[in-house]
Tab-separated table of C-alpha atoms in Angstrom:
chain	number	residue	atom	x	y	z
A	29	MET	CA	-1.814	-26.490	9.532
A	30	THR	CA	1.070	-28.210	7.656
A	31	GLU	CA	1.560	-28.251	4.036
A	32	SER	CA	0.784	-31.953	3.902
A	33	HIS	CA	-2.460	-31.525	5.769
A	34	LEU	CA	-3.310	-28.728	3.467
A	35	ALA	CA	-2.578	-30.791	0.280
A	36	PHE	CA	-4.781	-33.662	1.675
A	37	CYS	CA	-7.816	-31.204	2.147
A	38	TRP	CA	-7.375	-29.957	-1.305
A	39	LYS	CA	-7.228	-33.412	-3.023
A	40	GLU	CA	-10.323	-34.574	-1.027
A	41	ARG	CA	-12.360	-31.520	-2.370
A	42	ALA	CA	-10.866	-31.666	-5.924
A	43	ALA	CA	-13.236	-34.231	-7.160
A	44	LEU	CA	-16.222	-32.199	-6.126
A	45	MET	CA	-15.139	-28.842	-7.627
A	46	SER	CA	-17.429	-26.890	-10.085
A	47	LEU	CA	-18.076	-23.291	-10.462
A	48	PRO	CA	-19.228	-21.359	-8.641
A	49	LEU	CA	-17.444	-22.670	-5.779
A	50	PRO	CA	-19.063	-22.589	-2.177
A	51	PRO	CA	-17.927	-19.678	0.002
A	52	ASP	CA	-16.195	-21.955	2.465
A	53	TYR	CA	-14.433	-24.233	-0.073
A	54	PHE	CA	-10.889	-22.963	0.540
A	55	VAL	CA	-9.003	-24.097	3.636
A	56	ARG	CA	-7.643	-20.970	5.068
A	57	PRO	CA	-5.053	-21.018	7.799
A	58	ALA	CA	-4.585	-17.867	9.808
A	59	LEU	CA	-1.942	-15.398	8.571
A	60	SER	CA	0.926	-14.196	10.864
A	61	GLN	CA	1.331	-10.616	11.778
A	62	ASP	CA	4.410	-10.352	9.447
A	63	GLU	CA	2.364	-11.626	6.521
A	64	ILE	CA	-0.204	-9.179	7.183
A	65	LYS	CA	2.165	-6.426	7.262
A	66	THR	CA	3.902	-7.513	4.054
A	67	TYR	CA	0.613	-7.984	2.143
A	68	ARG	CA	-0.433	-4.524	3.305
A	69	HIS	CA	2.727	-2.875	2.109
A	70	VAL	CA	2.637	-4.705	-1.173
A	71	ALA	CA	-1.028	-3.694	-1.756
A	72	LEU	CA	-0.430	0.028	-1.023
A	73	LYS	CA	2.781	0.152	-3.323
A	74	ASN	CA	0.672	-1.455	-6.206
A	75	ALA	CA	-2.126	1.010	-5.828
A	76	ASN	CA	0.233	3.815	-6.166
A	77	THR	CA	1.844	2.145	-9.304
A	78	VAL	CA	-1.446	1.710	-10.896
A	79	VAL	CA	-2.487	5.328	-10.390
A	80	GLN	CA	0.852	6.549	-11.839
A	81	ARG	CA	0.737	4.139	-14.888
A	82	ALA	CA	-2.947	5.135	-15.627
A	83	GLN	CA	-2.038	8.737	-16.361
A	84	VAL	CA	-2.226	9.176	-20.220
A	85	ASN	CA	-0.595	12.511	-20.185
A	86	GLY	CA	2.564	13.282	-18.209
A	87	GLY	CA	2.652	9.744	-16.740
A	88	THR	CA	5.362	7.062	-16.609
A	89	ILE	CA	3.915	4.969	-19.443
A	90	PRO	CA	4.006	5.834	-23.228
A	91	TRP	CA	0.288	5.162	-24.073
A	92	THR	CA	-0.812	4.955	-27.688
A	93	LEU	CA	-4.490	5.532	-28.467
A	94	ARG	CA	-5.714	2.484	-30.643
A	95	SER	CA	-9.384	3.301	-31.025
A	96	VAL	CA	-12.191	5.561	-30.005
A	97	GLU	CA	-15.823	4.194	-29.734
A	98	GLY	CA	-18.267	6.762	-28.658
A	99	ASN	CA	-16.831	8.337	-25.443
A	100	MET	CA	-14.647	5.307	-24.591
A	101	ARG	CA	-10.936	5.586	-25.520
A	102	PHE	CA	-8.875	2.360	-25.886
A	103	TYR	CA	-5.048	2.478	-25.344
A	104	LYS	CA	-2.025	0.218	-25.604
A	105	ALA	CA	1.533	0.412	-24.201
A	106	PRO	CA	4.682	-1.754	-24.036
A	107	ASP	CA	5.558	-3.508	-20.983
A	108	PRO	CA	7.950	-1.178	-18.836
A	109	LEU	CA	10.565	-4.026	-18.373
A	110	ASN	CA	10.106	-5.538	-21.928
A	111	ARG	CA	9.035	-9.028	-20.459
A	112	ARG	CA	8.119	-11.541	-23.005
A	113	GLY	CA	4.359	-12.252	-23.031
A	114	ALA	CA	3.514	-9.189	-20.843
A	115	TYR	CA	1.130	-6.503	-22.200
A	116	MET	CA	-0.632	-3.275	-21.018
A	117	PHE	CA	-4.153	-2.063	-22.193
A	118	MET	CA	-6.356	0.642	-20.859
A	119	SER	CA	-9.874	1.933	-21.597
A	120	VAL	CA	-11.115	5.373	-20.305
A	121	ILE	CA	-14.581	6.760	-20.191
A	122	ASP	CA	-16.364	9.858	-18.699
A	123	VAL	CA	-19.844	9.196	-17.106
A	124	ALA	CA	-22.348	11.126	-14.885
A	125	GLY	CA	-22.047	10.139	-11.391
A	126	SER	CA	-19.942	10.661	-8.179
A	127	VAL	CA	-16.964	8.789	-6.574
A	128	ASP	CA	-19.117	7.365	-3.866
A	129	GLU	CA	-21.559	5.824	-6.397
A	130	VAL	CA	-18.579	3.907	-8.002
A	131	ILE	CA	-17.264	2.802	-4.617
A	132	ASP	CA	-20.679	1.232	-3.813
A	133	LEU	CA	-20.774	-0.442	-7.164
A	134	PHE	CA	-17.487	-2.334	-6.492
A	135	GLU	CA	-18.361	-3.519	-3.037
A	136	THR	CA	-16.768	-6.844	-2.368
A	137	GLU	CA	-16.366	-6.905	1.386
A	138	THR	CA	-17.630	-10.302	1.927
A	139	THR	CA	-17.707	-13.449	-0.236
A	140	GLU	CA	-21.381	-13.051	-0.635
A	141	LYS	CA	-20.934	-9.447	-1.930
A	142	ALA	CA	-17.888	-10.717	-4.249
A	143	LYS	CA	-20.125	-13.307	-5.848
A	144	ALA	CA	-22.974	-10.783	-6.301
A	145	TYR	CA	-20.228	-8.621	-7.963
A	146	VAL	CA	-19.408	-11.407	-10.278
A	147	LYS	CA	-22.865	-12.177	-11.193
A	148	ARG	CA	-23.523	-8.607	-12.248
A	149	PHE	CA	-20.175	-8.237	-14.170
A	150	ASN	CA	-20.637	-11.812	-15.535
A	151	LYS	CA	-19.192	-11.014	-18.945
A	152	GLY	CA	-15.596	-11.290	-17.764
A	153	LEU	CA	-15.852	-13.177	-14.526
A	154	LEU	CA	-16.931	-16.647	-13.589
A	155	ASP	CA	-16.482	-16.723	-9.741
A	156	ALA	CA	-14.878	-15.091	-6.808
A	157	VAL	CA	-14.118	-16.049	-3.168
A	158	LYS	CA	-12.722	-13.767	-0.574
A	159	LEU	CA	-9.875	-15.458	1.212
A	160	TYR	CA	-8.448	-12.941	3.635
A	161	SER	CA	-9.159	-9.480	4.910
A	162	ILE	CA	-5.943	-7.592	5.613
A	163	ALA	CA	-6.971	-4.032	6.296
A	164	LYS	CA	-10.463	-2.309	6.512
A	165	PRO	CA	-11.560	1.289	6.200
A	166	PRO	CA	-11.422	4.069	6.837
A	167	GLU	CA	-7.868	4.266	5.874
A	168	GLU	CA	-7.794	1.599	3.025
A	169	GLN	CA	-9.461	-1.628	2.385
A	170	VAL	CA	-6.979	-4.631	1.557
A	171	ASP	CA	-8.171	-8.105	0.705
A	172	ILE	CA	-7.058	-11.322	-0.810
A	173	ILE	CA	-9.472	-12.640	-3.370
A	174	TRP	CA	-9.546	-15.690	-5.764
A	175	PHE	CA	-11.037	-14.807	-9.297
A	176	ALA	CA	-11.932	-16.996	-12.095
A	177	MET	CA	-12.038	-15.213	-15.419
A	178	LYS	CA	-13.817	-16.222	-18.588
A	179	SER	CA	-11.893	-16.073	-21.660
A	180	PRO	CA	-12.945	-13.513	-24.278
A	181	ILE	CA	-12.335	-16.238	-27.001
A	182	GLU	CA	-13.243	-19.617	-25.458
A	183	LEU	CA	-12.430	-21.595	-28.390
A	184	LEU	CA	-9.065	-20.505	-28.766
A	185	VAL	CA	-7.953	-19.408	-25.158
A	186	SER	CA	-8.617	-21.200	-21.976
A	187	ASN	CA	-10.295	-19.648	-18.952
A	188	ARG	CA	-7.919	-18.073	-16.382
A	189	ASP	CA	-7.952	-17.637	-12.630
A	190	CYS	CA	-5.715	-15.905	-10.253
A	191	VAL	CA	-5.175	-14.899	-6.578
A	192	MET	CA	-5.401	-11.170	-6.216
A	193	LEU	CA	-4.222	-8.729	-3.651
A	194	GLU	CA	-6.764	-6.053	-3.793
A	195	CYS	CA	-6.456	-2.530	-2.365
A	196	ARG	CA	-9.064	0.189	-2.264
A	197	ARG	CA	-8.274	3.725	-1.098
A	198	GLU	CA	-9.094	7.415	-1.748
A	199	PHE	CA	-6.468	9.909	-2.773
A	200	GLN	CA	-6.200	13.392	-4.335
A	201	SER	CA	-5.385	13.972	-8.006
A	202	ASN	CA	-4.569	17.578	-8.651
A	203	GLY	CA	-7.021	18.788	-6.197
A	204	ALA	CA	-9.835	16.463	-7.229
A	205	ARG	CA	-11.292	13.766	-5.230
A	206	ALA	CA	-10.339	10.306	-6.671
A	207	TRP	CA	-10.439	6.532	-5.766
A	208	VAL	CA	-8.615	3.450	-6.951
A	209	ARG	CA	-9.138	-0.203	-6.847
A	210	ALA	CA	-5.896	-1.864	-7.676
A	211	LEU	CA	-5.180	-5.559	-7.892
A	212	ARG	CA	-2.016	-7.739	-8.363
A	213	SER	CA	-1.300	-11.513	-8.574
A	214	ILE	CA	0.123	-13.321	-5.548
A	215	GLU	CA	0.873	-16.935	-4.639
A	216	ILE	CA	-0.797	-18.404	-1.673
A	217	ASP	CA	-0.593	-21.951	-0.232
A	218	CYS	CA	-4.413	-22.186	0.335
A	219	CYS	CA	-5.165	-21.711	-3.317
A	220	PRO	CA	-2.925	-23.961	-5.660
A	221	ASP	CA	-3.074	-24.329	-9.361
A	222	MET	CA	-6.471	-25.387	-10.663
A	223	TYR	CA	-5.765	-26.505	-14.169
A	224	SER	CA	-6.066	-30.233	-13.423
A	225	THR	CA	-9.362	-29.762	-11.748
A	226	LEU	CA	-11.173	-26.984	-13.538
A	227	GLY	CA	-8.993	-26.390	-16.597
A	228	LEU	CA	-8.279	-22.920	-15.235
A	229	VAL	CA	-4.745	-21.485	-16.398
A	230	ARG	CA	-3.258	-19.429	-13.690
A	231	SER	CA	-2.618	-15.916	-14.995
A	232	ILE	CA	-0.183	-13.323	-13.806
A	233	GLN	CA	-1.645	-9.967	-13.239
A	234	TYR	CA	1.193	-7.250	-12.658
A	235	GLY	CA	-1.343	-4.453	-12.128
A	236	VAL	CA	-5.033	-4.151	-12.746
A	237	GLY	CA	-7.425	-1.588	-11.502
A	238	HIS	CA	-10.146	0.954	-11.799
A	239	ILE	CA	-9.160	4.786	-11.255
A	240	VAL	CA	-12.062	7.050	-10.694
A	241	VAL	CA	-11.407	10.943	-10.653
A	242	GLU	CA	-14.039	13.512	-10.329
A	243	SER	CA	-14.129	16.379	-12.821
A	244	LEU	CA	-13.391	19.933	-11.544
A	245	GLU	CA	-14.400	21.453	-14.907
A	246	ARG	CA	-17.705	19.599	-15.031
A	247	PRO	CA	-19.122	18.837	-11.591
A	248	GLY	CA	-21.274	15.847	-11.495
A	249	ARG	CA	-19.126	13.702	-13.723
A	250	VAL	CA	-16.130	11.385	-13.195
A	251	GLU	CA	-13.546	9.840	-15.435
A	252	ILE	CA	-13.060	6.270	-15.059
A	253	SER	CA	-9.902	4.335	-16.285
A	254	PHE	CA	-9.630	0.622	-16.459
A	255	LEU	CA	-5.945	-0.624	-16.568
A	256	ASN	CA	-4.862	-4.178	-17.446
A	257	HIS	CA	-1.077	-5.127	-17.021
A	258	PHE	CA	-0.765	-8.846	-17.318
A	259	ASP	CA	1.083	-12.015	-18.585
A	260	ILE	CA	-1.424	-14.140	-20.359
A	261	ARG	CA	0.777	-17.331	-19.874
A	262	GLY	CA	0.382	-18.691	-23.369
A	263	ASN	CA	1.475	-18.206	-26.996
A	264	PRO	CA	-1.556	-16.736	-28.777
A	265	PRO	CA	-0.788	-14.115	-31.547
A	266	GLU	CA	-0.459	-10.537	-30.462
A	267	TRP	CA	-3.428	-9.493	-32.653
A	268	LEU	CA	-5.554	-11.967	-30.851
A	269	ILE	CA	-4.491	-10.602	-27.402
A	270	GLU	CA	-5.383	-6.959	-28.495
A	271	PHE	CA	-8.826	-8.102	-29.802
A	272	ALA	CA	-9.508	-10.179	-26.514
A	273	MET	CA	-8.279	-7.237	-24.294
A	274	LYS	CA	-10.360	-4.619	-26.183
A	275	LYS	CA	-13.467	-6.688	-25.653
A	276	ARG	CA	-12.688	-6.947	-21.959
A	277	CYS	CA	-11.864	-3.234	-21.625
A	278	LYS	CA	-15.260	-2.376	-23.098
A	279	SER	CA	-16.808	-3.608	-19.751
A	280	VAL	CA	-16.174	-0.010	-18.496
A	281	VAL	CA	-19.014	1.128	-20.646
A	282	ASP	CA	-21.292	-0.995	-18.584
A	283	ILE	CA	-20.414	0.982	-15.500
A	284	ASP	CA	-22.753	3.893	-16.529
A	285	VAL	CA	-25.464	1.478	-17.031
A	286	TYR	CA	-24.981	0.002	-13.473
A	287	LEU	CA	-24.918	3.402	-11.947
A	288	ARG	CA	-28.154	4.271	-13.427
A	289	GLU	CA	-29.647	1.031	-12.270
A	290	ASP	CA	-28.361	1.671	-8.702
A	291	ARG	CA	-30.032	4.914	-8.640
A	292	LEU	CA	-33.245	3.637	-9.605
A	293	ALA	CA	-33.126	1.243	-6.783
A	294	ARG	CA	-32.889	3.818	-4.296
A	295	GLY	CA	-36.139	5.476	-2.910
A	296	ARG	CA	-39.660	4.058	-3.660
A	297	LEU	CA	-40.980	2.656	-6.831
A	298	LEU	CA	-44.623	3.378	-7.816
A	299	HIS	CA	-47.205	0.916	-7.996
A	300	PRO	CA	-49.017	0.847	-11.522
A	301	ALA	CA	-52.090	2.089	-9.826
A	302	GLU	CA	-50.215	5.191	-8.777
A	303	CYS	CA	-49.061	6.181	-12.222
A	304	ILE	CA	-50.794	8.535	-14.510
A	305	PRO	CA	-53.269	6.817	-16.696
A	306	LEU	CA	-51.940	6.228	-20.286
A	307	ASP	CA	-55.044	7.628	-21.895
A	308	LYS	CA	-54.628	11.010	-19.995
A	309	ARG	CA	-51.559	12.088	-21.891
A	310	ARG	CA	-51.695	13.038	-25.627
A	311	CYS	CA	-47.896	13.209	-26.135
A	312	CYS	CA	-44.815	11.831	-24.612
A	313	PHE	CA	-43.784	13.693	-21.304
A	314	LEU	CA	-40.083	13.907	-22.366
A	315	CYS	CA	-39.818	14.205	-26.115
A	316	GLN	CA	-43.442	15.587	-26.569
A	317	LYS	CA	-43.931	13.349	-29.568
A	318	PRO	CA	-47.872	13.141	-30.096
A	319	PHE	CA	-49.527	9.749	-29.453
A	320	SER	CA	-51.822	8.609	-32.247
A	321	ARG	CA	-55.373	7.884	-31.111
A	322	TRP	CA	-54.940	4.089	-31.680
A	323	SER	CA	-51.281	3.988	-30.612
A	324	SER	CA	-50.350	1.280	-28.061
A	325	ALA	CA	-46.809	2.425	-27.587
A	326	ARG	CA	-47.422	4.241	-24.194
A	327	VAL	CA	-45.519	3.140	-21.173
A	328	ASN	CA	-45.467	4.428	-17.535
A	329	CYS	CA	-42.124	5.132	-15.793
A	330	LEU	CA	-42.417	3.434	-12.380
A	331	LYS	CA	-40.194	5.989	-10.874
A	332	CYS	CA	-41.946	9.283	-11.719
A	333	GLY	CA	-45.235	7.791	-12.970
A	334	GLU	CA	-45.429	9.752	-16.233
A	335	VAL	CA	-46.546	8.502	-19.610
A	336	LEU	CA	-43.718	8.172	-22.219
A	337	CYS	CA	-43.043	6.708	-25.721
A	338	ARG	CA	-41.072	3.684	-26.334
A	339	TYR	CA	-37.998	5.801	-27.259
A	340	CYS	CA	-37.802	7.666	-23.975
A	341	VAL	CA	-38.354	4.625	-21.655
A	342	THR	CA	-36.231	1.367	-21.363
A	343	THR	CA	-35.934	-1.726	-19.304
A	344	TRP	CA	-33.531	-1.772	-16.289
A	345	HIS	CA	-32.593	-4.532	-13.934
A	346	ILE	CA	-32.385	-3.237	-10.444
A	347	LYS	CA	-31.681	-4.887	-6.929
A	348	LEU	CA	-34.590	-5.212	-4.565
A	349	ARG	CA	-33.322	-3.631	-1.382
A	350	ASP	CA	-36.164	-4.754	0.994
A	351	THR	CA	-35.886	-8.464	0.632
A	352	GLY	CA	-32.563	-8.992	2.211
A	353	ARG	CA	-31.283	-11.075	-0.738
A	354	HIS	CA	-29.560	-10.181	-4.013
A	355	GLN	CA	-32.726	-10.503	-5.999
A	356	ARG	CA	-33.106	-8.346	-8.986
A	357	ALA	CA	-36.323	-7.029	-10.772
A	358	THR	CA	-37.084	-5.766	-14.146
A	359	ILE	CA	-38.743	-2.380	-14.354
A	360	GLN	CA	-39.440	0.278	-17.032
A	361	ALA	CA	-38.221	3.706	-16.383
A	362	CYS	CA	-37.194	6.910	-18.299
A	363	TRP	CA	-33.711	8.117	-18.632
A	364	ARG	CA	-34.483	11.289	-16.811
A	365	CYS	CA	-34.968	9.325	-13.535
A	366	THR	CA	-31.674	7.640	-13.848
A	367	ARG	CA	-29.573	10.744	-13.661
A	368	PRO	CA	-27.850	11.949	-10.422
A	369	SER	CA	-30.652	13.156	-8.265
A	370	SER	CA	-28.903	16.436	-6.924
A	371	PRO	CA	-27.010	18.173	-9.616
A	372	PRO	CA	-24.583	20.785	-8.468
A	373	LYS	CA	-25.503	24.459	-8.475
A	374	GLU	CA	-22.966	25.158	-11.168
A	375	ARG	CA	-24.845	23.288	-13.621
A	376	ARG	CA	-28.050	25.372	-13.730
A	377	PRO	CA	-29.509	26.140	-17.143
A	378	ARG	CA	-27.822	29.243	-18.595
A	379	ILE	CA	-29.496	31.504	-21.060
A	380	SER	CA	-27.479	33.053	-23.891
A	381	SER	CA	-28.669	35.426	-26.572
A	382	THR	CA	-28.380	34.232	-30.098
A	383	GLY	CA	-30.212	37.009	-32.058
A	384	SER	CA	-33.453	37.014	-34.040
A	385	GLY	CA	-35.456	36.810	-31.045
A	386	SER	CA	-34.499	33.101	-30.415
A	387	THR	CA	-32.999	31.696	-27.214
A	388	SER	CA	-30.628	28.852	-26.817
A	389	VAL	CA	-30.198	27.164	-23.404
A	390	TRP	CA	-27.753	24.530	-21.891
A	391	LEU	CA	-29.425	21.435	-20.476
A	392	THR	CA	-29.245	21.018	-16.796
A	393	ASN	CA	-27.361	17.748	-17.403
A	394	PRO	CA	-25.440	18.367	-20.579
A	395	PRO	CA	-23.494	15.701	-22.485
A	396	ALA	CA	-19.902	15.484	-22.934
A	397	SER	CA	-19.823	17.745	-25.736
A	398	SER	CA	-21.831	20.876	-26.543
A	399	MET	CA	-25.738	20.224	-27.169
A	400	TRP	CA	-27.949	23.099	-28.142
A	401	TRP	CA	-31.607	23.092	-27.588
A	402	ARG	CA	-33.087	25.780	-30.089
A	403	ARG	CA	-36.422	27.402	-29.253
A	404	SER	CA	-38.427	28.397	-32.282
A	405	GLN	CA	-41.056	30.978	-32.572
A	406	SER	CA	-43.878	28.343	-32.213
A	407	GLN	CA	-42.555	27.679	-28.712
A	408	SER	CA	-41.399	24.231	-29.384
A	409	PHE	CA	-37.915	23.006	-28.403
A	410	VAL	CA	-35.864	21.280	-31.189
A	411	CYS	CA	-32.601	19.616	-30.734
A	412	THR	CA	-29.824	19.854	-33.007
A	413	ARG	CA	-26.555	17.966	-32.297
A	414	SER	CA	-23.580	16.680	-33.769
A	415	SER	CA	-22.722	12.965	-33.958
A	416	GLU	CA	-20.526	13.249	-30.768
A	417	ASP	CA	-23.350	14.793	-28.931
A	418	PHE	CA	-25.711	12.163	-30.056
A	419	VAL	CA	-23.305	9.448	-28.792
A	420	ALA	CA	-23.346	11.058	-25.366
A	421	LEU	CA	-27.077	11.275	-25.153
A	422	THR	CA	-27.550	7.645	-26.200
A	423	ALA	CA	-26.068	6.619	-23.009
A	424	GLN	CA	-29.193	7.820	-21.196
A	425	TRP	CA	-31.487	5.914	-23.424
A	426	THR	CA	-30.451	2.276	-23.230
A	427	THR	CA	-29.279	-0.241	-20.706
A	428	THR	CA	-27.945	-2.759	-23.156
A	429	PRO	CA	-24.234	-2.320	-23.496
A	430	GLN	CA	-24.135	-4.004	-26.836
A	431	ALA	CA	-26.974	-1.807	-28.187
A	432	PHE	CA	-25.213	1.297	-26.647
A	433	ARG	CA	-22.021	0.344	-28.634
A	434	GLU	CA	-23.936	-0.217	-31.826
A	435	MET	CA	-25.569	3.379	-31.583
A	436	GLN	CA	-22.092	4.750	-30.833
A	437	GLU	CA	-20.677	3.205	-33.933
A	438	ARG	CA	-23.538	4.395	-36.071
A	439	ALA	CA	-23.224	8.002	-34.603
A	440	ALA	CA	-19.495	7.992	-35.256
A	441	ALA	CA	-20.267	6.913	-38.766
A	442	GLY	CA	-22.162	10.098	-39.362
A	443	LEU	CA	-25.677	8.592	-39.593
A	444	SER	CA	-28.581	10.865	-39.255
A	445	GLN	CA	-29.738	11.529	-35.785
A	446	ARG	CA	-33.164	11.640	-34.245
A	447	SER	CA	-34.644	14.933	-33.283
A	448	CYS	CA	-36.492	15.202	-30.091
A	449	ASP	CA	-38.148	17.886	-27.970
A	450	LEU	CA	-37.307	19.289	-24.491
A	451	PRO	CA	-39.791	18.267	-21.851
A	452	PRO	CA	-42.343	21.099	-20.877
A	453	ALA	CA	-41.095	23.501	-18.308
A	454	SER	CA	-44.180	22.960	-16.004
A	455	PRO	CA	-43.945	20.308	-13.457
A	456	PRO	CA	-46.055	17.088	-13.787
A	457	PRO	CA	-49.599	17.167	-12.312
A	458	ARG	CA	-48.863	14.304	-10.017
A	459	PRO	CA	-46.156	14.205	-7.506
A	460	ILE	CA	-43.055	12.192	-7.934
A	461	TYR	CA	-42.925	9.521	-5.079
A	462	LEU	CA	-39.424	9.385	-3.755
A	463	GLU	CA	-38.137	8.601	-0.280
């Protein structure tokens, strides 16, 4: 296809453009074998660069810690080549989960899946269209995708778009299993500048990606880094750029919420008639807080069927897997059912003597820092924790990222924490319905 024919097709469709674009909007001529080899080589090289630059300690970039919010750390670094308008930012978070779960979360193999990914991560993305597939697993997955990105400050900064060369591959990091999703901007004829049609400013991404590394010291947890190295293509003040990028980098906190929603979507959900009747429980199954006789704050978890108080259950938005479409449903479930279903053997409860006839135990799924559950002589379990422990536990109580961040800020400020009780050791009287 000639360049003049490609330009004609583009002008013909420009008048009809609106977001989101249809999957077959772009006219995509076939790539030559030399172009495919070049794109694959560039994608692999960029993936290695992103991994090296994301290392906070012992890496090639002098990262500076700018802020800590809960268990998220926000970093800033200068551009390695001192290019004007180029910036580097990164956020790092530790969550419960596995590398495989994160790989499934970022699935964009087809345009349909790419649009579903955009719809879920809608805070920073407006649209996505997969243009070409360069390489497929098992070795690595290399694609060319067009993204439309929402400006964090719409009144001051225009929305952006870019054509990204994406590479996904697994690797080993100091003996631990790891995975990287690395992207960088490229120029391609089938996707010209869209400023005149959609008002999108074409940005330059030198290296963007998520790096996921499993923890060897704490099995069942992964560290996720979100790197952004870009040229914003404008003249906003530096403080505004850092403010906007901090807002964007906070999206890494949402990954923990999405992983928990995906776990709830696996297996079978209970019908309300299969749950334990609300009047059959005198206290919350998890925190053991007694219900008053006239209390209406009793809710069933649709995963395990137990009766809980409003502090131990929350609302989740899960994908219905049996409909064949990307439909999502709203359910109520407890935080215990959102944890990884098969904790490693190394994380069994450990008993340690503390004297005076009392016993302290570690939780089967402990938070990032130490949390002690102290058993008193009355056989009730009372939790005492520091503000950092409270921040880690609140990740299991909410699916609203904004509410999660507010709780992190309150806990970091040293506000009082709510005590709760450990669930009873005996199993529930009704079975848990799982596939």
